[in-house]
Short mmCIF file of C-alpha atoms and ligand atoms in Angstrom, two decimals:
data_model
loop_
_atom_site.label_atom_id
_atom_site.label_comp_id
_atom_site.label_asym_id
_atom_site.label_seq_id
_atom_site.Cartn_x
_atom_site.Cartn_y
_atom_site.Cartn_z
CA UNK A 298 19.26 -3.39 -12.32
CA UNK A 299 16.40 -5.73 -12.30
CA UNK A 300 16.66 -9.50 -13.95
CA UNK A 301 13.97 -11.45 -15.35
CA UNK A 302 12.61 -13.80 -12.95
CA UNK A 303 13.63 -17.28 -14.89
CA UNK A 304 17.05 -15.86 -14.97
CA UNK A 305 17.33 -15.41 -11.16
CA UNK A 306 19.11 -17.62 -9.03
CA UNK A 307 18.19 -17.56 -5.53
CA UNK A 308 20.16 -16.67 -2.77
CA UNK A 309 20.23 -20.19 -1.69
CA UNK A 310 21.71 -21.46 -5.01
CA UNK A 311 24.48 -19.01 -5.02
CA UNK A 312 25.50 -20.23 -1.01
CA UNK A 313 25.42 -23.65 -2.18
CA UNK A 314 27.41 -23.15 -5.15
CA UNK A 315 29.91 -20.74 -3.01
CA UNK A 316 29.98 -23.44 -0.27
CA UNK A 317 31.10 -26.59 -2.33
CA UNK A 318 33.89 -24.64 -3.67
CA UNK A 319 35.04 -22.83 -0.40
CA UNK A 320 35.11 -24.11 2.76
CA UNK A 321 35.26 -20.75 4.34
CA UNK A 322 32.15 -19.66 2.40
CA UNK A 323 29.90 -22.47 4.05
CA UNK A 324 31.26 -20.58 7.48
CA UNK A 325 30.16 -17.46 6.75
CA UNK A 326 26.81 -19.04 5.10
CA UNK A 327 25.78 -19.89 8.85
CA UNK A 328 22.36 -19.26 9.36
CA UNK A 329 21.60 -16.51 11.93
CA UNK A 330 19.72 -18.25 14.80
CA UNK A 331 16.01 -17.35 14.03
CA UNK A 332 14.00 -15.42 16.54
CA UNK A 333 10.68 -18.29 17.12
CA UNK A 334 7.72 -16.91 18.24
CA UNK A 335 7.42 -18.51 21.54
CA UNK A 336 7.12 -15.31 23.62
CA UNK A 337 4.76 -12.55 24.04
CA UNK A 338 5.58 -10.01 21.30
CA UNK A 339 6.94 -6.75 21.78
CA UNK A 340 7.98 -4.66 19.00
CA UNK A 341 7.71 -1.62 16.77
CA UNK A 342 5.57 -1.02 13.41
CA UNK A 343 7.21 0.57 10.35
CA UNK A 344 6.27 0.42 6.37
CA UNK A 345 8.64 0.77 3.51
CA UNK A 346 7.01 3.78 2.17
CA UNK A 347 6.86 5.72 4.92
CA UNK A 348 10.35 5.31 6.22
CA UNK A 349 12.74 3.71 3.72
CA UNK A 350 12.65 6.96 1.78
CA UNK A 351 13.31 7.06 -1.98
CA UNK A 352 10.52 4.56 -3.37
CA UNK A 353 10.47 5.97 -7.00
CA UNK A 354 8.99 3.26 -8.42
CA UNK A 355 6.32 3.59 -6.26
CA UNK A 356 2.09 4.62 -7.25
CA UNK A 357 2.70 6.96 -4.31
CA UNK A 358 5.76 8.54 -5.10
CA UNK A 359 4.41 9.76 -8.53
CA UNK A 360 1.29 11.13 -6.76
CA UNK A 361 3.27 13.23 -4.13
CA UNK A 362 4.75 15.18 -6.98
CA UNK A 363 2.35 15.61 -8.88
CA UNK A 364 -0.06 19.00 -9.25
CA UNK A 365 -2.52 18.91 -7.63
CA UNK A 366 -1.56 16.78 -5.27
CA UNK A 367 -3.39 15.29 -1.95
CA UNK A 368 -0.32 14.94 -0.13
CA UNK A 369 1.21 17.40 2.07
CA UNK A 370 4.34 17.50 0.90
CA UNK A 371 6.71 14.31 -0.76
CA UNK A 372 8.03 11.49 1.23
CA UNK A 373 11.14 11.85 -0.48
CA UNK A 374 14.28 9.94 1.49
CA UNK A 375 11.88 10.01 4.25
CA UNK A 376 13.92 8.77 7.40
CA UNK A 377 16.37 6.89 4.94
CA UNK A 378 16.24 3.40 6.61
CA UNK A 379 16.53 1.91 3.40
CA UNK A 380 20.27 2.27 3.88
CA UNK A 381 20.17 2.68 7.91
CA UNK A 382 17.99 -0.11 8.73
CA UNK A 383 20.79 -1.58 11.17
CA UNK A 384 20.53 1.67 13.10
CA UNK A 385 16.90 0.61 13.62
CA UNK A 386 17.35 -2.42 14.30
CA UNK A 387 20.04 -1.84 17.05
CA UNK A 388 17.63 0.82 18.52
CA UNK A 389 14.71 -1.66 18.46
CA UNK A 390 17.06 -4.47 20.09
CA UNK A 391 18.97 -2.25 22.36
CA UNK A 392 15.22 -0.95 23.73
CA UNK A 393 14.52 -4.81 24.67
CA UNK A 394 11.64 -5.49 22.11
CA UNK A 395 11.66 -9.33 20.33
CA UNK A 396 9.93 -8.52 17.66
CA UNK A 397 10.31 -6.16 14.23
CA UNK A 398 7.21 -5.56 12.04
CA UNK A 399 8.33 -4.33 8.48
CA UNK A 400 7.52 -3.75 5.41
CA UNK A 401 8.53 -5.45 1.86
CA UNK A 402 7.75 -2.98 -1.06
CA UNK A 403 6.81 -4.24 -3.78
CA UNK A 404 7.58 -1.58 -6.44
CA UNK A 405 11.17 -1.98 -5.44
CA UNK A 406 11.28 -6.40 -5.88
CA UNK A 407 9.46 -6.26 -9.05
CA UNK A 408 9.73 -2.21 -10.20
CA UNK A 409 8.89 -3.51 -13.76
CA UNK A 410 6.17 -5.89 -14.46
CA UNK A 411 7.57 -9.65 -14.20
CA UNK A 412 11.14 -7.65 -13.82
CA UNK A 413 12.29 -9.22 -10.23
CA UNK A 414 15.39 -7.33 -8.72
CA UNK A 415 17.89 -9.44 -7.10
CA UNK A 416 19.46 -6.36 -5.70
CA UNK A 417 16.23 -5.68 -3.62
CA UNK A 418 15.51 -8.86 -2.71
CA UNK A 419 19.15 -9.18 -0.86
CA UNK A 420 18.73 -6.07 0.63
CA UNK A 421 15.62 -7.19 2.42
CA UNK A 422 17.66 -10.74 2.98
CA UNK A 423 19.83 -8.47 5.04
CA UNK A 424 17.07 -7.10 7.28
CA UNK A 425 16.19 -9.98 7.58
CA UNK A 426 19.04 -11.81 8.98
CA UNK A 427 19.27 -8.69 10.64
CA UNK A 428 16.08 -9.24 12.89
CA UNK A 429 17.28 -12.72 13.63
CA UNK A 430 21.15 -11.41 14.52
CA UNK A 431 19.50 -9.33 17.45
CA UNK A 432 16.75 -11.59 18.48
CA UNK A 433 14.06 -9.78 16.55
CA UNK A 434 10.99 -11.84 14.86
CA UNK A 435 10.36 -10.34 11.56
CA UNK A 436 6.89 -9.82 10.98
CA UNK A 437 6.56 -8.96 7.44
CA UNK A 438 3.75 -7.06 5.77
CA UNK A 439 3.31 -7.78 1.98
CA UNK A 440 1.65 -4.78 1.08
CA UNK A 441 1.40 -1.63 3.56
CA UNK A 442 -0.78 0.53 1.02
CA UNK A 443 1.58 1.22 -1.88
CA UNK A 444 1.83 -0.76 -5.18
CA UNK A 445 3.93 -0.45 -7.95
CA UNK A 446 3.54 2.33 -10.59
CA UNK A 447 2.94 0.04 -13.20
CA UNK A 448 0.63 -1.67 -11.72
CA UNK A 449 -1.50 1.61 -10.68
CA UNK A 450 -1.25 2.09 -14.69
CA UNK A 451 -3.06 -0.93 -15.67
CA UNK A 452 -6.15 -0.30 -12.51
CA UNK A 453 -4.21 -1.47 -9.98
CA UNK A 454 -6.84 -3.59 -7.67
CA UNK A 455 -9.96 -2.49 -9.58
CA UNK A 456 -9.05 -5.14 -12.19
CA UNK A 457 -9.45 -8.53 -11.31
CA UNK A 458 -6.04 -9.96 -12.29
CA UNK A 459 -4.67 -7.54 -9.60
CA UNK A 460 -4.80 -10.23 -7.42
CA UNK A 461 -2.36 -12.86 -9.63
CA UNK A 462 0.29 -10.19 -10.16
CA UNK A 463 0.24 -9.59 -6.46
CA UNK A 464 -0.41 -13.35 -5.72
CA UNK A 465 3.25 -13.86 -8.13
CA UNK A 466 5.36 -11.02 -6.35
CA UNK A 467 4.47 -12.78 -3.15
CA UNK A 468 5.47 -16.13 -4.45
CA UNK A 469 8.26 -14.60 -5.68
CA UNK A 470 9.78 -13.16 -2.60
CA UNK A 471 8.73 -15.89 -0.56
CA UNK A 472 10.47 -18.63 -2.87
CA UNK A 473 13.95 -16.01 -2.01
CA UNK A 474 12.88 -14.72 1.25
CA UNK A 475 10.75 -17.71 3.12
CA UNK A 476 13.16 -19.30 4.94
CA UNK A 477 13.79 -16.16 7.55
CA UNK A 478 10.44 -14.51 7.90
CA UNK A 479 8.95 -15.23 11.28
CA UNK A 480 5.45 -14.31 10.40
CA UNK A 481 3.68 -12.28 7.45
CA UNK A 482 0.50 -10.38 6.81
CA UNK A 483 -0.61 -10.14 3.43
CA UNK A 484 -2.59 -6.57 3.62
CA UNK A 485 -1.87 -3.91 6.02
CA UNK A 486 -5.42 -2.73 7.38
CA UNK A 487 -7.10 -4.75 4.20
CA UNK A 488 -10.62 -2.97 5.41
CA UNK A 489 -9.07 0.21 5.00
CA UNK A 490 -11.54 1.36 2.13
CA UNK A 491 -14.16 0.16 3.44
CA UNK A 492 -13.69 2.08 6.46
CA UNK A 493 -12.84 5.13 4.34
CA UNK A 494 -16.96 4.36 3.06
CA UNK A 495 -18.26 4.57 6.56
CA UNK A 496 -16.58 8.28 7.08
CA UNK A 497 -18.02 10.46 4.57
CA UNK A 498 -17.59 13.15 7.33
CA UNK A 499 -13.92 12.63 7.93
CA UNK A 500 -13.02 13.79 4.24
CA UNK A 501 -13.90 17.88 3.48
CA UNK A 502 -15.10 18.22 -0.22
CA UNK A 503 -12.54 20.01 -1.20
CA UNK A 504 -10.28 17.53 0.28
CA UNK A 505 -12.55 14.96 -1.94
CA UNK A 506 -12.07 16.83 -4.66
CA UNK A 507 -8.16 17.25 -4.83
CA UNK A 508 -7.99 13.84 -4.58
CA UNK A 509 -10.07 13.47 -7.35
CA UNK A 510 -8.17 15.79 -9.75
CA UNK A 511 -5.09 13.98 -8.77
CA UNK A 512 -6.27 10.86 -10.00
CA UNK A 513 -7.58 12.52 -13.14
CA UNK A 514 -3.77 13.94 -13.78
CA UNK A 515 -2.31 10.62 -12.78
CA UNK A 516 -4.25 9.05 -15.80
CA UNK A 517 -3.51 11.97 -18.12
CA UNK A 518 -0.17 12.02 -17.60
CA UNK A 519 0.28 8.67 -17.45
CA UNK A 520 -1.80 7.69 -20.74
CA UNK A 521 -3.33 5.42 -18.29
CA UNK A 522 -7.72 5.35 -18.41
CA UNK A 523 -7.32 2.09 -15.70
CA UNK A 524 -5.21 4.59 -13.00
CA UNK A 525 -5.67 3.15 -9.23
CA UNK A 526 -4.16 4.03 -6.68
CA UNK A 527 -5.18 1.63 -3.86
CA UNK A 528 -5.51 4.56 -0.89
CA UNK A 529 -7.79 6.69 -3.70
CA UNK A 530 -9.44 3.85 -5.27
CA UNK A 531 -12.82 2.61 -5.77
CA UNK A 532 -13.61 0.20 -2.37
CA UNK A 533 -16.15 -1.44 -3.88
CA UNK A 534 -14.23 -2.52 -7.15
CA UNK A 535 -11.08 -2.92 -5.23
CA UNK A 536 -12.66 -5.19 -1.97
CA UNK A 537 -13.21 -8.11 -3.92
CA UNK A 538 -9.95 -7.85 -5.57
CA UNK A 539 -8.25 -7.82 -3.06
CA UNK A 540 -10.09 -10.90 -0.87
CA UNK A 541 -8.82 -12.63 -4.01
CA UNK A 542 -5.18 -11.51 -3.50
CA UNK A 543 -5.13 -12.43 -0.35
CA UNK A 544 -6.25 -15.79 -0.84
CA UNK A 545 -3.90 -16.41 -3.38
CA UNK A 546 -1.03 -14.83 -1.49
CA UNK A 547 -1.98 -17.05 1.90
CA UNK A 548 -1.51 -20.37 -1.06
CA UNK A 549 1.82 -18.84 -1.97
CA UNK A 550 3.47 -17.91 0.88
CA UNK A 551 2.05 -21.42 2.29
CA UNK A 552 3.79 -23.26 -0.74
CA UNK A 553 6.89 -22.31 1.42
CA UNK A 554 10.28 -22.23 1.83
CA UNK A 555 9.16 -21.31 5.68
CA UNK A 556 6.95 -22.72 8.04
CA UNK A 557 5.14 -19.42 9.78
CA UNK A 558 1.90 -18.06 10.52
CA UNK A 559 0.43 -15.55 7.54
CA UNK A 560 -2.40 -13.88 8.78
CA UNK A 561 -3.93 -10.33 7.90
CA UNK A 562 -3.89 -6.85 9.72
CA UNK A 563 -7.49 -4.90 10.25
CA UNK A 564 -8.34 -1.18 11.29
CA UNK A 565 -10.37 -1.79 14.05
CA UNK A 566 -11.40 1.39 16.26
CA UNK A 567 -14.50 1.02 18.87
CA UNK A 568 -17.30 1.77 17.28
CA UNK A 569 -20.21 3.18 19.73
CA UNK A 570 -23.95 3.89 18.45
CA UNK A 571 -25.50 6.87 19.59
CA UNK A 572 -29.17 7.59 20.39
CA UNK A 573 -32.24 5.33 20.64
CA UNK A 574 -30.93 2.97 18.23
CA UNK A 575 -27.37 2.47 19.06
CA UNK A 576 -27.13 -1.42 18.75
CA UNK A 577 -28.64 -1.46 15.42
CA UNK A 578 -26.68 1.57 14.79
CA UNK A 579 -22.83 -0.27 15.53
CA UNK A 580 -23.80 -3.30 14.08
CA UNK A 581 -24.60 -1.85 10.60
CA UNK A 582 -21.77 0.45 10.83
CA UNK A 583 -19.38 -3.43 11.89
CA UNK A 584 -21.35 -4.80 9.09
CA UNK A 585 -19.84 -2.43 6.89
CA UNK A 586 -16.28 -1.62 7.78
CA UNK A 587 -15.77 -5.25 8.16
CA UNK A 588 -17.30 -6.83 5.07
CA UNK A 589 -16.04 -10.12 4.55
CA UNK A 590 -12.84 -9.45 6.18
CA UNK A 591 -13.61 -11.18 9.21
CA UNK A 592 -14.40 -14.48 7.46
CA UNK A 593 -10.76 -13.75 5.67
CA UNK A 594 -9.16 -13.33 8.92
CA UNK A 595 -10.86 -17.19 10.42
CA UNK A 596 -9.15 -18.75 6.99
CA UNK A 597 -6.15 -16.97 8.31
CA UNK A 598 -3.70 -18.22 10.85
CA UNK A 599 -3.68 -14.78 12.98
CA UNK A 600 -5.29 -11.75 12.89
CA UNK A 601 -3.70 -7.65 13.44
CA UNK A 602 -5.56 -5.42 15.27
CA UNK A 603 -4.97 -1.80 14.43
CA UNK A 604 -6.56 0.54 16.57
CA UNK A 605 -6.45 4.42 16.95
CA UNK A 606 -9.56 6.00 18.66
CA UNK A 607 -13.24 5.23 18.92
CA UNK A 608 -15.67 6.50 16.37
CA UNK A 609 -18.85 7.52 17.44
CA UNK A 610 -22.38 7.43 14.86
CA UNK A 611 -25.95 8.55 15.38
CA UNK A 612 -28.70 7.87 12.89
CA UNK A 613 -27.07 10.76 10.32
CA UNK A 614 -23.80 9.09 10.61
CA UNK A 615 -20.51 9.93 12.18
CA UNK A 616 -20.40 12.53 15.02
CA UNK A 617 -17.75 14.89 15.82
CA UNK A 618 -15.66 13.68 18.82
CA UNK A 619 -17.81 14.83 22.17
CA UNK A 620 -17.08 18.45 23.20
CA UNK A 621 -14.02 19.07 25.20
CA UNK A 622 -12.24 16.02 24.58
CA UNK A 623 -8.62 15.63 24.10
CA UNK A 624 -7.40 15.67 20.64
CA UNK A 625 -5.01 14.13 18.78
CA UNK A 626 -2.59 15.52 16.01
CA UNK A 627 -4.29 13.27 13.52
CA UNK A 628 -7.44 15.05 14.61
CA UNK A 629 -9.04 12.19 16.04
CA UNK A 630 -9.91 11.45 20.07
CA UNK A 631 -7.18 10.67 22.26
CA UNK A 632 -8.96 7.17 23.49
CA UNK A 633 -6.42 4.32 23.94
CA UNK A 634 -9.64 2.16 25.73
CA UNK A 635 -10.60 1.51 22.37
CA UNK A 636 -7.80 -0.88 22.14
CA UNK A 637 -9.37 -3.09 25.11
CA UNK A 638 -12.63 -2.82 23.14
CA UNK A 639 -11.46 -3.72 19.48
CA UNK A 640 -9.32 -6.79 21.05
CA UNK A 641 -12.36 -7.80 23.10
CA UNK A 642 -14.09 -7.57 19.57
CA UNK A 643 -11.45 -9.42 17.49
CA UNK A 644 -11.36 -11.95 19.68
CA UNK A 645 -15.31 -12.69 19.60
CA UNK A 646 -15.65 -12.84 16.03
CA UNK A 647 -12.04 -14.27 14.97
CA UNK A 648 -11.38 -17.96 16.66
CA UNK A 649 -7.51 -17.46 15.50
CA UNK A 650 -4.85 -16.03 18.10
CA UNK A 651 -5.08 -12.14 17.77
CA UNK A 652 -1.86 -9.52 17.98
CA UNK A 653 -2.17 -6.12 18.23
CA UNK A 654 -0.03 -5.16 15.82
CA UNK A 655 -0.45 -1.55 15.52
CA UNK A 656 -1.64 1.22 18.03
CA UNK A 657 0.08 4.32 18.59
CA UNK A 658 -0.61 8.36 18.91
CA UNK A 659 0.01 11.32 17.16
CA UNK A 660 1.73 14.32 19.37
CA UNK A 661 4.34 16.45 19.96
CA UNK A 662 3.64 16.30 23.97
CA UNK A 663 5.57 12.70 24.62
CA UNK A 664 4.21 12.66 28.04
CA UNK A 665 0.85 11.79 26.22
CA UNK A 666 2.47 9.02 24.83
CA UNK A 667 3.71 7.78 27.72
CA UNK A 668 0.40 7.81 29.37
CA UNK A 669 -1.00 6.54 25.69
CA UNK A 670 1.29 3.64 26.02
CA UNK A 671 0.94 2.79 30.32
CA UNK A 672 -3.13 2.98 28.97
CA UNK A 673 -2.58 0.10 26.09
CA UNK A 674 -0.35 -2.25 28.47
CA UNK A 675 -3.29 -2.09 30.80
CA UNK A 676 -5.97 -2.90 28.41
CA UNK A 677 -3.68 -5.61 26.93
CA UNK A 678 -3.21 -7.06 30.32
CA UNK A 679 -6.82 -7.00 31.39
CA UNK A 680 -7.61 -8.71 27.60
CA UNK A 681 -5.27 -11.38 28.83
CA UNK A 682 -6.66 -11.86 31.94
CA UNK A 683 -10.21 -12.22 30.75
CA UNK A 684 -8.86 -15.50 28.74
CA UNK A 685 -8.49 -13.41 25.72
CA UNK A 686 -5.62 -15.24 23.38
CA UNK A 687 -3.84 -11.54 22.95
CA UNK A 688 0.16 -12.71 21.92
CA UNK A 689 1.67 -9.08 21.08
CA UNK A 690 1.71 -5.25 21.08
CA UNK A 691 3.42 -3.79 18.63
CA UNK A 692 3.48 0.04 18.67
CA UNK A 693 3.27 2.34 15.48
CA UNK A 694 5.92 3.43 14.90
CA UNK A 695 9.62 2.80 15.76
CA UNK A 696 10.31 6.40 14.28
CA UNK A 697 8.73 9.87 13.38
CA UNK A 698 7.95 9.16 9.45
CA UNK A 699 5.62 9.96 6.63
CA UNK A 700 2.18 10.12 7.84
CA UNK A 701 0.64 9.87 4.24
CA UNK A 702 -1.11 12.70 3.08
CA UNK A 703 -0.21 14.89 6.05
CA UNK A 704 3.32 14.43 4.97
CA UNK A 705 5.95 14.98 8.19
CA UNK A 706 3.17 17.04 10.62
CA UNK A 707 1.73 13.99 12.75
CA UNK A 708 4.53 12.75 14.80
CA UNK A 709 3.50 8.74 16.11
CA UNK A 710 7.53 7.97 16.41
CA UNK A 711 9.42 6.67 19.96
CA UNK A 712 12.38 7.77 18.12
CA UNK A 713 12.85 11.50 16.55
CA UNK A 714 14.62 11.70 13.09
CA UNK A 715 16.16 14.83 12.04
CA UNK A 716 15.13 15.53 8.41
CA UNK A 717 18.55 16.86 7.44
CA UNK A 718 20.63 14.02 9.05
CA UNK A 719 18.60 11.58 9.96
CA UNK A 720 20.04 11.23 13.51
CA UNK A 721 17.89 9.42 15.39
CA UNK A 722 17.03 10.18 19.14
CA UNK A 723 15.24 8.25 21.23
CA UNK A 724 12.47 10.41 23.09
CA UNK A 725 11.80 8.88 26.69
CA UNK A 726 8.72 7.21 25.80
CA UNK A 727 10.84 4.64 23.48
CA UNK A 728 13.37 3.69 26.71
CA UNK A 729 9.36 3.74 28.55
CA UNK A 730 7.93 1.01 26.40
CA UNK A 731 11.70 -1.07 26.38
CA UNK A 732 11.76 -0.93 29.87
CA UNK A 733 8.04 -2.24 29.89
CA UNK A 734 9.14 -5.10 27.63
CA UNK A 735 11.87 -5.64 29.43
CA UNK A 736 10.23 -6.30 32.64
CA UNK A 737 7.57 -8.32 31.36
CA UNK A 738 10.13 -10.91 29.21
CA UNK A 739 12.19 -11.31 32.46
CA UNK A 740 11.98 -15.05 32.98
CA UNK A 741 10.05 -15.79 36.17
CA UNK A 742 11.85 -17.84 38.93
C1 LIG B 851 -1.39 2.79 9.04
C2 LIG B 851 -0.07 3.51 9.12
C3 LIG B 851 -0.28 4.93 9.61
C4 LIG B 851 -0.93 4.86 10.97
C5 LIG B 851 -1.11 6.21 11.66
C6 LIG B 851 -2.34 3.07 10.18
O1 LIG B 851 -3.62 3.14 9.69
O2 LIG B 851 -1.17 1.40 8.91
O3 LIG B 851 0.54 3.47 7.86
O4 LIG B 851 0.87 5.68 9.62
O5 LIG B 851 -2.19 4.27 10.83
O6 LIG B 851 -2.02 7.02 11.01
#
């Protein structure tokens, strides 16, 4: 199945070969004409994890069955799009959107250590070309939270060569895959941990400690002291690390084939101090779920703003969300004016164009999201019209898929996938946010 890496020829290679002994080959070696970014973006989030389904070689498919376990339940073949990505594709195209934000999983290009497969890196070829077929810029994420077993094994981000091994699986793929990706982040949410660090509330201890005794089985079981699992790791080992990998992965994926922007993604939610010392209070809490992220993001070409809710701390820390105020499934407040606030904040602090690459809600009530989705256009819009260099919105997710840890429960999709079949139905907010898109890419006369 998988081929060491000296031994692989690249796509390219094979079409030339194929086209200098058949003329028909060089025909149906066209390339697809490739979706530029010259518009405003409008498209759909989705990771591989969470909705390819199947990931075995995956750090996070190992934890999901393992006992204890902090995760729900197993992603299993999650919403199979591994093998029915056209399907998506067609329902992101057919739903007007330009633009496809995916993920490239690692554990499945290089599922043993310097192993590449050539099987997985057509199949993402094929997306690929896909997105271009229907008009689609693929926006590529790297590394959307899961790694490689093996490289959980051997400490996983906490060890400083973390970074080269992911630095070489992104040089890898982008020697193969360059040529058709219309923009890449590195890191999904890189800040991610370091946010985690700022909400000791948000985790129960016995939460905490499940987690905990996961890990400790992971290593057991594995023979593996180093076990880490970026989502459960140590943020202050792992940080550094991965500034490092990023780095290095900007210098590969800039070493080409491809000529696109490569920028990072952030969690960003408002952050609002509470009580006499509320300034000092958000700007040490900024201080801290930022770290050096936002000097990654000006060495970057772009920047991905991810935002949820608003997060509110007093001097003790973070406060429970005000009384009476509308929930989400995830928990968390239902406050989509926290995307006007994080863009507004981006966009101080980050002189590089900013997307908003991920925003979305949790509910079964898709009115909400409707109303969630009429409340982002209008922050977007009034972003733009303060001068504010906002180029996409990119809602999470295309489908209903594997929230993490709270396995299937949280449902962020525009699409509903039946966990038996996998038929997918479109729920009215998806043909709401394509009709949205549609209106605002119809060419002015
Ligand atoms: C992550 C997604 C996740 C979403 C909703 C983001 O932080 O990038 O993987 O599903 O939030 O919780």
């Amino acid at each position: 199945m998988t081929r060491d890496a000296t031994f692989a020829p690249t796509r390219r290679a094979v079409t030339a070969a194929l086209a200098g002994l058949l003329p028909a080959a060089r025909l149906l070696a066209a390339p697809a004409p490739r979706a530029e970014q010259t518009d405003f973006l409008w498209g759909t989030a989705i990771s591989g994890h969470q909705s390819e389904g199947g990931n075995v070689h995956s750090d996070a498919w190992f934890l999901e069955n393992l006992t204890p376990t902090a995760f729900a339940e197993p992603s299993g073949d999650a919403c199979d799009s591994y093998h029915r990505y056209a399907q998506d594709l067609d329902i992101a195209a057919a739903l007007g959107l330009n633009c496809y934000r995916f993920g490239i999983e690692w554990s499945r290009i290089e599922p043993e250590p310097g192993r590449f497969s050539v099987a997985a890196l057509d199949h993402y070829e094929r997306v690929l070309e896909g997105c271009h077929q229907r008009g689609l810029l693929p926006m590529v994420t790297f590394n959307h939270f899961t790694v490689p077993l093996w490289f959980a094994d051997r400490g996983g981000y906490e060890v400083a060569d973390g970074a080269d091994l992911f630095a070489r699986f992104v040089e890898r793929t982008t020697r193969t895959l360059g040529a058709l990706i219309g923009m890449a982040t590195t890191f999904n949410e890189a800040n991610i941990l370091l946010l985690r660090k700022a909400l000791p509330r948000f985790a129960t201890d016995a939460a905490a400690a499940n987690a905990r005794a996961m890990i400790e089985t992971a290593r057991r079981k594995r023979g593996a002291p180093l076990f880490s699992s970026y989502l459960f790791g140590d943020p202050d080992r792992i940080d550094p690390v991965l500034r490092d990998a990023h780095a290095k992965a900007y210098r590969a994926i800039k070493a080409g084939p491809g000529d696109f922007p490569v920028g990072l993604t952030l969690s960003m939610q408002q952050i609002d101090g509470v009580g006499p010392n509320a300034d000092r209070i958000r700007t040490d809490v900024e201080k801290l779920i930022y770290g050096e992220w936002i000097d990654a993001a000006n060495q970057s070409d772009f920047v991905g703003v991810q935002t949820y809710s608003r997060l509110r701390f007093d001097d003790r820390g973070l406060m429970p969300s005000p009384t009476g105020a509308e929930l989400t499934a995830m928990g968390y407040e239902y406050y989509p004016a926290a995307v006007g606030a994080t863009l507004r904040y981006a966009a101080r602090h980050i002189r590089k164009p900013v997307y908003l690459t991920e925003t979305g809600i949790g509910t079964d009530d898709d009115r909400r999201r409707i109303a969630f989705i009429d409340a982002t256009v209008n922050e977007v819009r009034a972003c733009i019209a303060d001068g504010i260099d906002v180029k996409g919105y990119i809602y999470w997710s295309l489908l209903d898929n594997f929230e993490w840890t709270r396995g299937y429960g949280p449902r962020f999709g525009l699409v509903d996938v039946d966990r038996e079949t996998f038929v997918r139905t479109l729920k009215p907010s998806a043909r709401h946010f394509g009709a949205i898109a549609r209106q605002a890419r119809r060419p002015v006369k």
